[in-house]
Amino acid sequence: MLQVQYIRDHKEEVIGKMTKRNLEVSEQIEKVLQLDEERRATQTQLDNVLAESNKLSKEIGMLFKSGKAQEANEVKKKTAGLKEESKELSEKLNAASTELTELLYTLPNVPHDSVPEGDSDEDNEVIFEEGEVPVLDKKALPHWELAKKYDIIDFDLGAKITGAGFPVYKGKGARLQRALIAYFLDKNTDAGYREYQVPHLVNEASGIGTGSLPDKEGQMYHVGLDDLYLIPTAEVPVTNFFRDELLSEGDLPQLCTAYTPCFRREAGSYGAHVRGLNRLHQFDKVEIVRVEHPENSYKALEGMVEHVKNILRELKLPYRILRLCGGDLTFASALTYDFEVYSTAQERWLEISSVSNFETFQANRMKLRFKDKEGKKQLAHTLNGSALALPRVLAGILENYQTPEGIVIPEVLRPYTGFDIID
RNA sequence: GGAGAAAUGGCAGAGUGGUCGAAUGCGGCAGUCUUGAAAACUGUUGAGGGUCACACCUCCGGGGGUUCGAAUCCCUCUUUCUCCGCCA
């Protein structure tokens, strides 16, 4: 959520930069400013009425104490009108505040200056590419065929017990999943991230904190009976550790990592590109989350990108990094780098990590602040990234490491898998 | 799931209708003393809104109510603790 104060001070800038998202927000911005004006004016009026009424109440108290009951009752009569007035004003105040907040919830984050123009994923800017694309022979199979061939992932079984998009991993496939999770967590903790295990359901306040709610797209599964949401990513519970917290400057940065399953309804996204592991309702992911001093957050973002690069180098997977264009940028993000691994058999790039700086967008929603050296309270910056999302990494390994003898396990994973080939 | 108790400032802990935003202790910060430190002493120390700055307003787990006036009374939700039941 953007800060009203910021909008007030940088109105033209906000409107201008939002055009990168192909949004024309000048009307909404005007409305925000108008509602804010109204809110503050009403607040002042209400404060005055309350001040008057507080004064009279004290008077009444003192009169009763000194036994002047009759005079006290006289004063009491004067409070009746004030009460009515304060009720009306506070209703008006509430209405303005609610409308303002709801409007602010609809405004996405302001894109960073480096975000390229563009409408869709086709306009994302490739900024880095590395790794050798293996030359596979004509018999090379896509991962869903390999999964079947070696009996390591069973999509039909998952569909039977739950539904489409909920695969069952079997035997060496399950073990490889576990190996990847352990390997990623080790890489992250070695880099200074603290490991957490977190609830997989969150309450509404947490969903709002990260910008996952209000959930217009119906992305999250909602457990109605208990009013809880299945997490779409560990970002939601982990970042909300810090909701309503006032940290001291020395507490920054906070580096967290957590493995969780992720649940996504993915309503409306069906088609050729969602075969196999390409898009699932439930998948595993190891996430990294950082809470940073605003002055350091972009340096931290670069650090996260380097960290993910290192992992992909170790896995020896061909990958590239994109800087997302304005049209493809997620709601809460100011700048996002996507990592894509090349799927040799499918001959397309698969997104395996998304690393973002949210600046104060989430922090403002969740009141995540720190006290700086001068003792002033500032919103912190939040960042997160996948390190990494499992299914497409798995797809990449299966496809890129396939040989006539079987699927060779990348060297760094062998200590975790305990085997070096799936055959 | 049933019965009961509780939730107050960074922490501990008073406060059961009226100058209570809240005693006291610890902690934090500043100072005195000291070569330095400790101890002792003195002062200071919650958050949000608002203002050029004051004033002023709001906040005692969340929400609602009673009252001229609520940390204090009532309703409700959440969480914690104790006992019983169930259970990986």
Coordinates of C-alpha atoms (C1' of nucleotides) in Angstrom, one line a residue:
Chain A
M1 CA 0.0 0.0 0.0
L2 CA 1.3 3.4 -0.9
Q3 CA 1.7 6.0 1.8
V4 CA -0.8 8.8 1.6
Q5 CA 1.9 11.2 2.6
Y6 CA 4.1 10.0 -0.3
I7 CA 1.2 10.4 -2.7
R8 CA 0.6 13.9 -1.4
D9 CA 4.2 14.9 -1.9
H10 CA 4.9 13.1 -5.2
K11 CA 1.5 13.1 -7.0
E12 CA 2.8 13.7 -10.5
E13 CA 5.6 11.3 -10.1
V14 CA 3.3 8.5 -9.0
I15 CA 0.9 9.1 -11.8
G16 CA 3.7 9.2 -14.3
K17 CA 5.4 6.0 -13.1
M18 CA 2.2 4.1 -13.0
T19 CA 2.0 4.4 -16.8
K20 CA 4.7 1.8 -16.9
R21 CA 2.2 -0.6 -15.6
N22 CA -0.1 0.7 -18.3
L23 CA -2.3 2.2 -15.7
E24 CA -3.9 5.6 -15.7
V25 CA -4.3 6.4 -12.1
S26 CA -4.8 10.2 -12.0
E27 CA -8.5 9.9 -11.1
Q28 CA -7.8 7.5 -8.3
I29 CA -5.0 9.6 -7.0
E30 CA -7.2 12.7 -6.9
K31 CA -9.8 10.7 -5.1
V32 CA -7.2 9.5 -2.6
L33 CA -6.1 13.1 -1.9
Q34 CA -9.7 14.3 -1.6
L35 CA -10.6 11.5 0.8
D36 CA -7.5 12.1 2.8
E37 CA -8.3 15.8 3.1
E38 CA -11.8 14.9 4.2
R39 CA -10.6 12.4 6.7
R40 CA -8.2 14.9 8.3
A41 CA -10.8 17.7 8.4
T42 CA -13.4 15.4 10.0
Q43 CA -10.8 14.2 12.5
T44 CA -10.1 17.8 13.5
Q45 CA -13.8 18.5 14.0
L46 CA -14.3 15.3 15.9
D47 CA -11.3 16.1 18.1
N48 CA -12.7 19.5 19.0
V49 CA -16.1 18.0 20.0
L50 CA -14.4 15.3 22.1
A51 CA -12.2 17.9 23.8
E52 CA -15.3 19.9 24.7
S53 CA -17.1 16.8 26.0
N54 CA -14.0 15.7 28.0
K55 CA -13.9 19.1 29.6
L56 CA -17.5 19.0 30.6
S57 CA -17.2 15.4 32.0
K58 CA -14.4 16.5 34.2
E59 CA -16.4 19.4 35.4
I60 CA -19.3 17.1 36.2
G61 CA -17.0 14.8 38.1
M62 CA -15.7 17.6 40.3
L63 CA -19.1 19.0 40.9
F64 CA -20.4 15.6 42.1
K65 CA -17.4 15.3 44.3
S66 CA -18.0 18.6 46.0
G67 CA -21.6 17.7 46.5
K68 CA -23.1 20.1 44.0
A69 CA -25.3 17.5 42.4
Q70 CA -27.8 20.1 41.0
E71 CA -25.1 22.1 39.2
A72 CA -23.7 18.8 37.9
N73 CA -27.0 17.9 36.4
E74 CA -27.2 21.3 34.7
V75 CA -23.9 20.7 33.0
K76 CA -25.0 17.2 32.0
K77 CA -27.7 18.6 29.8
K78 CA -25.1 20.4 27.8
T79 CA -23.4 17.1 26.9
A80 CA -26.4 15.7 25.0
G81 CA -25.8 17.6 21.8
L82 CA -22.1 17.0 21.8
K83 CA -22.7 13.3 22.0
E84 CA -25.0 13.3 19.0
E85 CA -22.5 15.4 17.1
S86 CA -19.5 13.2 17.9
K87 CA -21.4 10.2 16.8
E88 CA -22.2 11.7 13.5
L89 CA -18.6 12.9 13.0
S90 CA -17.1 9.6 13.9
E91 CA -19.4 7.8 11.5
K92 CA -18.3 10.2 8.8
L93 CA -14.7 9.7 9.7
N94 CA -15.0 5.9 9.6
A95 CA -16.7 6.1 6.2
A96 CA -13.9 8.3 4.8
S97 CA -11.1 6.1 6.3
T98 CA -12.6 2.9 5.0
E99 CA -13.1 4.3 1.6
L100 CA -9.6 5.6 1.5
T101 CA -8.1 2.3 2.6
E102 CA -10.1 0.3 0.2
L103 CA -9.0 2.6 -2.6
L104 CA -5.4 2.4 -1.5
Y105 CA -5.6 -1.4 -1.5
T106 CA -6.4 -1.2 -5.3
L107 CA -3.3 0.7 -6.2
P108 CA -0.2 -1.4 -7.0
N109 CA 3.3 -0.4 -6.1
V110 CA 5.2 2.3 -8.0
P111 CA 7.7 0.6 -10.4
H112 CA 11.3 1.2 -9.9
D113 CA 13.1 3.5 -12.5
S114 CA 14.9 0.5 -14.0
V115 CA 11.7 -1.3 -14.8
P116 CA 11.3 -1.5 -18.6
E117 CA 8.2 -0.4 -20.4
G118 CA 6.0 -3.2 -21.8
D119 CA 2.7 -4.9 -21.7
S120 CA 3.4 -8.6 -21.2
D121 CA 6.0 -11.2 -20.6
E122 CA 7.2 -10.7 -24.1
D123 CA 8.6 -7.3 -23.1
N124 CA 10.7 -8.5 -20.2
E125 CA 14.3 -7.7 -20.5
V126 CA 16.8 -10.5 -20.6
I127 CA 19.8 -9.2 -18.6
F128 CA 21.8 -12.4 -18.1
E129 CA 22.1 -15.8 -19.5
E130 CA 24.4 -18.6 -18.5
G131 CA 24.9 -22.4 -18.7
E132 CA 25.1 -24.8 -21.5
V133 CA 22.0 -26.1 -23.2
P134 CA 22.8 -29.8 -23.7
V135 CA 22.3 -31.2 -27.1
L136 CA 19.7 -33.9 -26.8
D137 CA 18.9 -36.5 -29.4
K138 CA 15.5 -36.7 -31.1
K139 CA 14.3 -39.3 -28.6
A140 CA 14.6 -36.7 -25.7
L141 CA 11.4 -36.7 -23.7
P142 CA 9.6 -33.9 -21.9
H143 CA 9.6 -34.4 -18.1
W144 CA 6.0 -35.8 -17.9
E145 CA 7.1 -38.6 -20.2
L146 CA 10.2 -39.2 -18.2
A147 CA 8.2 -39.2 -15.0
K148 CA 6.1 -41.9 -16.3
K149 CA 8.9 -43.9 -17.8
Y150 CA 10.8 -44.1 -14.6
D151 CA 7.7 -44.1 -12.4
I152 CA 8.8 -41.2 -10.2
I153 CA 5.9 -38.8 -10.5
D154 CA 2.3 -39.9 -10.8
F155 CA -0.1 -37.3 -12.0
D156 CA -3.0 -39.7 -12.4
L157 CA -2.7 -40.9 -8.8
G158 CA -2.8 -37.3 -7.6
A159 CA -5.8 -36.6 -9.7
K160 CA -7.6 -39.6 -8.2
I161 CA -7.1 -38.7 -4.6
T162 CA -7.3 -34.9 -5.0
G163 CA -7.6 -33.5 -8.5
A164 CA -5.5 -32.2 -11.4
G165 CA -2.5 -30.3 -10.4
F166 CA -1.7 -32.4 -7.3
P167 CA 1.0 -34.8 -8.3
V168 CA 2.3 -37.7 -6.2
Y169 CA 6.0 -38.1 -6.1
K170 CA 7.2 -41.7 -5.9
G171 CA 10.4 -43.6 -5.0
K172 CA 13.5 -41.8 -6.4
G173 CA 11.2 -38.9 -7.4
A174 CA 10.1 -38.3 -3.8
R175 CA 13.7 -38.7 -2.6
L176 CA 14.9 -36.2 -5.2
Q177 CA 12.3 -33.7 -4.0
R178 CA 13.5 -34.1 -0.4
A179 CA 17.1 -33.8 -1.6
L180 CA 16.4 -30.5 -3.4
I181 CA 14.6 -29.1 -0.3
A182 CA 17.5 -30.0 2.0
Y183 CA 20.1 -28.8 -0.5
F184 CA 18.3 -25.4 -1.0
L185 CA 17.9 -24.9 2.7
D186 CA 21.5 -25.7 3.3
K187 CA 22.6 -23.2 0.6
N188 CA 20.4 -20.5 2.2
T189 CA 21.4 -21.1 5.8
D190 CA 25.1 -21.1 4.6
A191 CA 24.4 -17.7 3.1
G192 CA 23.2 -16.4 6.5
Y193 CA 19.4 -17.0 6.2
R194 CA 17.8 -18.3 9.4
E195 CA 15.7 -21.4 8.8
Y196 CA 12.0 -21.5 9.9
Q197 CA 9.2 -23.9 9.8
V198 CA 5.9 -22.1 9.6
P199 CA 2.2 -22.7 9.5
H200 CA 0.7 -23.5 6.1
L201 CA -2.5 -21.7 6.8
V202 CA -2.7 -18.0 7.6
N203 CA -5.3 -15.6 8.8
E204 CA -6.8 -12.7 6.9
A205 CA -4.5 -10.0 8.4
S206 CA -1.5 -11.9 7.2
G207 CA -2.9 -12.1 3.7
I208 CA -3.5 -8.4 3.7
G209 CA -0.1 -7.7 5.0
T210 CA 1.8 -9.1 2.0
G211 CA -0.8 -7.9 -0.5
S212 CA -2.2 -11.4 -1.2
L213 CA -5.6 -10.2 0.0
P214 CA -8.0 -8.7 -0.9
D215 CA -7.8 -11.7 -3.3
K216 CA -9.6 -10.6 -6.4
E217 CA -8.2 -13.3 -8.6
G218 CA -9.1 -16.1 -6.2
Q219 CA -5.6 -17.2 -6.1
M220 CA -5.6 -18.5 -2.5
Y221 CA -7.6 -21.5 -1.2
H222 CA -9.9 -20.3 1.6
V223 CA -10.9 -22.6 4.4
G224 CA -14.3 -21.1 5.1
L225 CA -15.2 -22.9 8.3
D226 CA -12.2 -21.5 10.1
D227 CA -11.6 -18.4 8.0
L228 CA -8.0 -19.3 7.2
Y229 CA -6.1 -19.3 3.9
L230 CA -3.7 -21.9 2.5
I231 CA -0.4 -20.1 1.9
P232 CA 0.4 -19.5 -1.8
T233 CA 4.1 -19.0 -0.7
A234 CA 6.1 -19.0 2.5
E235 CA 6.5 -15.2 1.9
V236 CA 3.1 -14.7 3.5
P237 CA 3.7 -16.3 6.9
V238 CA 7.4 -15.3 7.1
T239 CA 7.0 -11.7 6.1
N240 CA 4.1 -11.4 8.6
F241 CA 6.5 -12.4 11.4
F242 CA 7.2 -8.7 11.4
R243 CA 3.7 -7.4 11.1
D244 CA 3.1 -4.6 13.6
E245 CA 6.7 -4.7 14.8
L246 CA 8.9 -1.8 15.6
L247 CA 12.4 -3.0 15.2
S248 CA 15.6 -1.2 16.2
E249 CA 18.0 -0.4 13.5
G250 CA 20.4 -3.0 14.8
D251 CA 17.8 -5.7 14.2
L252 CA 18.2 -5.1 10.4
P253 CA 18.6 -6.9 8.2
Q254 CA 16.5 -9.9 8.9
L255 CA 17.2 -12.9 6.7
C256 CA 14.8 -15.8 6.8
T257 CA 14.4 -19.0 4.8
A258 CA 11.6 -21.5 4.9
Y259 CA 10.5 -24.5 3.0
T260 CA 6.7 -24.9 2.6
P261 CA 4.3 -26.4 0.2
C262 CA 2.5 -23.7 -1.8
F263 CA -1.2 -23.8 -2.7
R264 CA -2.6 -21.9 -5.6
R265 CA -6.0 -22.1 -7.2
E266 CA -4.7 -20.9 -10.6
A267 CA -8.2 -20.3 -11.6
G268 CA -8.6 -19.9 -15.4
S269 CA -5.1 -20.9 -16.3
Y270 CA -5.4 -24.1 -18.3
G271 CA -4.0 -25.1 -21.6
A272 CA -0.9 -26.6 -23.3
H273 CA 1.6 -24.8 -21.1
V274 CA 0.3 -26.3 -17.9
R275 CA 1.3 -29.9 -18.6
G276 CA 3.2 -31.9 -16.1
L277 CA 5.0 -29.9 -13.5
N278 CA 4.7 -26.6 -15.4
R279 CA 1.8 -25.4 -13.3
L280 CA 0.4 -27.0 -10.2
H281 CA -2.1 -26.4 -7.5
Q282 CA 0.3 -27.6 -4.9
F283 CA 4.1 -27.4 -5.1
D284 CA 7.1 -27.2 -2.9
K285 CA 9.2 -24.1 -2.6
V286 CA 12.1 -22.8 -0.5
E287 CA 11.8 -19.1 0.0
I288 CA 14.1 -16.4 1.2
V289 CA 12.8 -13.3 2.8
R290 CA 14.6 -10.2 3.9
V291 CA 13.7 -7.1 5.9
E292 CA 16.1 -4.4 5.1
H293 CA 17.1 -0.8 5.8
P294 CA 15.7 1.3 2.9
E295 CA 19.2 2.4 2.0
N296 CA 20.4 -1.1 1.6
S297 CA 17.5 -2.8 0.0
Y298 CA 18.6 -2.6 -3.6
K299 CA 22.0 -3.9 -2.7
A300 CA 20.3 -6.7 -0.9
L301 CA 18.2 -7.5 -4.0
E302 CA 21.4 -7.8 -6.1
G303 CA 22.8 -10.1 -3.4
M304 CA 19.7 -12.3 -3.6
V305 CA 20.1 -12.5 -7.4
E306 CA 23.7 -13.5 -7.0
H307 CA 22.7 -16.1 -4.4
V308 CA 20.2 -17.8 -6.8
K309 CA 22.7 -17.6 -9.6
N310 CA 25.2 -19.6 -7.5
I311 CA 22.7 -22.3 -6.8
L312 CA 21.9 -22.7 -10.5
R313 CA 25.5 -22.7 -11.4
E314 CA 26.1 -25.5 -9.0
L315 CA 23.2 -27.4 -10.4
K316 CA 24.6 -26.8 -13.9
L317 CA 21.3 -25.8 -15.4
P318 CA 21.0 -23.4 -18.3
Y319 CA 19.2 -20.3 -17.1
R320 CA 18.6 -16.7 -17.8
I321 CA 17.5 -13.7 -15.7
L322 CA 14.8 -11.3 -16.8
R323 CA 14.0 -7.9 -15.5
L324 CA 10.2 -7.8 -15.5
C325 CA 8.5 -5.1 -17.5
G326 CA 5.9 -2.8 -16.0
G327 CA 3.1 -4.9 -17.5
D328 CA 4.3 -8.1 -16.0
L329 CA 5.3 -6.8 -12.6
T330 CA 3.3 -8.2 -9.7
F331 CA 1.0 -6.0 -7.7
A332 CA 3.2 -5.4 -4.7
S333 CA 6.6 -5.3 -6.3
A334 CA 8.7 -2.3 -7.3
L335 CA 11.3 -4.4 -9.1
T336 CA 11.4 -8.1 -9.9
Y337 CA 14.0 -10.4 -11.5
D338 CA 12.7 -13.7 -12.8
F339 CA 14.9 -16.7 -13.2
E340 CA 14.1 -19.1 -15.9
V341 CA 15.6 -22.5 -16.6
Y342 CA 15.7 -23.8 -20.1
S343 CA 13.5 -26.9 -20.7
T344 CA 15.4 -28.6 -23.4
A345 CA 12.7 -31.1 -24.3
Q346 CA 9.9 -28.6 -24.3
E347 CA 12.1 -26.0 -25.9
R348 CA 10.9 -23.2 -23.7
W349 CA 12.0 -21.3 -20.6
L350 CA 10.4 -22.1 -17.3
E351 CA 10.2 -19.7 -14.4
I352 CA 11.9 -21.1 -11.3
S353 CA 12.5 -18.0 -9.2
S354 CA 11.2 -14.6 -8.8
V355 CA 13.2 -12.1 -6.7
S356 CA 11.5 -8.9 -5.7
N357 CA 11.9 -5.7 -3.8
F358 CA 8.6 -4.5 -2.4
E359 CA 10.2 -1.4 -0.8
T360 CA 7.7 -0.1 1.7
F361 CA 4.6 -1.4 0.0
Q362 CA 4.2 -4.4 2.3
A363 CA 5.7 -2.7 5.3
N364 CA 3.1 0.0 5.1
R365 CA 0.3 -2.5 5.0
M366 CA 1.7 -4.4 7.9
K367 CA 3.2 -1.5 9.9
L368 CA 6.7 -2.9 9.8
R369 CA 8.9 -0.2 11.1
F370 CA 12.3 0.4 12.6
K371 CA 13.7 3.1 14.8
D372 CA 16.6 4.8 13.0
K373 CA 19.7 6.3 14.6
E374 CA 17.9 9.6 15.3
G375 CA 15.1 7.7 16.9
K376 CA 12.7 8.4 14.1
K377 CA 10.4 5.6 12.9
Q378 CA 10.7 4.5 9.3
L379 CA 9.0 1.8 7.3
A380 CA 11.4 -1.0 6.5
H381 CA 11.9 -2.5 3.1
T382 CA 10.8 -6.1 2.5
L383 CA 12.2 -8.4 -0.2
N384 CA 11.8 -12.0 -1.1
G385 CA 12.7 -14.6 -3.6
S386 CA 12.4 -18.3 -4.4
A387 CA 15.6 -20.2 -3.7
L388 CA 14.1 -22.2 -5.3
A389 CA 10.7 -23.4 -6.5
L390 CA 10.9 -27.2 -6.9
P391 CA 8.7 -28.4 -9.7
R392 CA 10.3 -26.6 -12.6
V393 CA 13.8 -27.1 -11.3
L394 CA 12.9 -30.8 -11.2
A395 CA 11.5 -30.6 -14.7
G396 CA 14.8 -28.9 -15.8
I397 CA 16.9 -31.6 -14.2
L398 CA 14.9 -34.4 -15.6
E399 CA 15.0 -33.0 -19.1
N400 CA 18.5 -31.6 -19.2
Y401 CA 20.1 -34.5 -17.5
Q402 CA 18.4 -37.3 -19.4
T403 CA 20.7 -39.9 -21.0
P404 CA 20.0 -43.2 -22.7
E405 CA 21.0 -44.8 -19.4
G406 CA 18.7 -42.8 -17.3
I407 CA 18.6 -39.4 -15.5
V408 CA 21.9 -38.4 -14.1
I409 CA 21.7 -36.7 -10.7
P410 CA 23.6 -33.3 -10.6
E411 CA 26.8 -33.8 -8.6
V412 CA 25.9 -31.4 -5.7
L413 CA 22.7 -33.3 -5.1
R414 CA 24.2 -36.7 -4.8
P415 CA 25.1 -36.4 -1.1
Y416 CA 21.4 -35.7 -0.5
T417 CA 19.9 -38.3 -2.8
G418 CA 22.2 -41.1 -2.0
F419 CA 22.0 -42.3 -5.7
D420 CA 23.5 -40.8 -8.9
I421 CA 21.1 -42.0 -11.5
I422 CA 17.4 -42.6 -12.0
D423 CA 16.9 -45.6 -14.2
Chain B
rG1 C1' -15.0 -30.8 23.2
rG2 C1' -16.5 -29.5 28.7
rA3 C1' -15.4 -26.4 33.4
rG4 C1' -12.7 -22.3 35.4
rA5 C1' -9.0 -18.2 35.5
rA6 C1' -6.5 -14.4 33.0
rA7 C1' -4.8 -10.6 29.0
rU8 C1' -2.3 -3.3 31.4
rG9 C1' 3.9 0.4 28.7
rG10 C1' 10.6 -3.3 26.5
rC11 C1' 9.7 -6.8 30.8
rA12 C1' 7.6 -7.6 35.7
rG13 C1' 3.4 -5.8 38.2
rA14 C1' -0.5 -2.2 40.8
rG15 C1' -4.9 -0.1 39.5
rU16 C1' -12.9 -2.2 40.0
rG17 C1' -16.6 4.3 37.5
rG18 C1' -14.2 10.7 37.7
rU19 C1' -7.8 15.2 37.0
rC20 C1' -5.2 7.4 35.1
rG21 C1' -1.8 7.5 29.6
rA22 C1' -1.7 4.7 34.0
rA23 C1' 1.8 3.6 40.8
rU24 C1' 6.2 0.8 41.7
rG25 C1' 10.4 -2.3 40.4
rC26 C1' 13.7 -3.9 36.5
rG27 C1' 15.6 -2.6 31.8
rG28 C1' 17.0 1.6 28.2
rC29 C1' 18.9 6.6 27.6
rA30 C1' 21.4 11.2 29.6
rG31 C1' 24.1 13.3 33.5
rU32 C1' 26.9 13.6 38.5
rC33 C1' 30.8 10.8 40.9
rU34 C1' 35.3 7.9 38.9
rU35 C1' 41.9 7.6 35.6
rG36 C1' 38.2 4.1 33.4
rA37 C1' 34.3 0.8 34.7
rA38 C1' 30.9 -1.0 38.4
rA39 C1' 28.0 0.8 42.4
rA40 C1' 25.3 4.9 44.1
rC41 C1' 22.6 9.3 43.1
rU42 C1' 19.7 12.8 39.7
rG43 C1' 16.8 13.3 35.4
rU44 C1' 14.5 11.0 31.4
rU45 C1' 12.0 6.9 28.9
rG46 C1' 5.0 3.8 25.2
rA47 C1' 2.3 4.3 20.4
rG48 C1' -0.8 6.7 16.5
rG49 C1' -3.2 11.2 14.6
rG50 C1' -2.8 16.5 14.5
rU51 C1' 0.2 21.3 14.6
rC52 C1' 5.5 25.6 12.0
rA53 C1' 5.5 24.5 17.2
rC54 C1' 2.0 24.1 21.0
rA55 C1' -2.9 22.9 22.1
rC56 C1' -5.9 19.0 21.4
rC57 C1' -7.7 13.8 20.1
rU58 C1' -7.2 8.3 20.2
rC59 C1' -5.0 3.8 22.3
rC60 C1' -4.8 -0.6 28.9
rG61 C1' -5.7 -8.2 23.7
rG62 C1' -9.7 -7.2 19.1
rG63 C1' -14.8 -5.5 18.2
rG64 C1' -19.5 -3.7 20.2
rG65 C1' -22.5 -1.6 24.3
rU66 C1' -24.0 1.0 29.2
rU67 C1' -22.6 6.1 31.2
rC68 C1' -22.0 13.1 31.4
rG69 C1' -17.5 10.1 32.2
rA70 C1' -14.7 3.2 31.3
rA71 C1' -8.2 0.1 32.1
rU72 C1' -12.3 -0.5 35.7
rC73 C1' -19.4 -2.5 34.3
rC74 C1' -22.0 -5.6 30.2
rC75 C1' -21.9 -8.6 25.4
rU76 C1' -18.8 -10.9 21.9
rC77 C1' -14.3 -12.7 19.5
rU78 C1' -9.2 -14.1 19.9
rU79 C1' -5.1 -15.7 22.7
rU80 C1' -2.8 -17.8 27.2
rC81 C1' -3.0 -20.8 31.7
rU82 C1' -5.3 -24.8 35.1
rC83 C1' -8.5 -29.1 35.4
rC84 C1' -11.4 -33.0 32.7
rG85 C1' -12.1 -35.6 28.0
rC86 C1' -9.9 -37.0 23.2
rC87 C1' -5.5 -37.6 20.5
rA88 C1' -0.2 -38.0 16.5

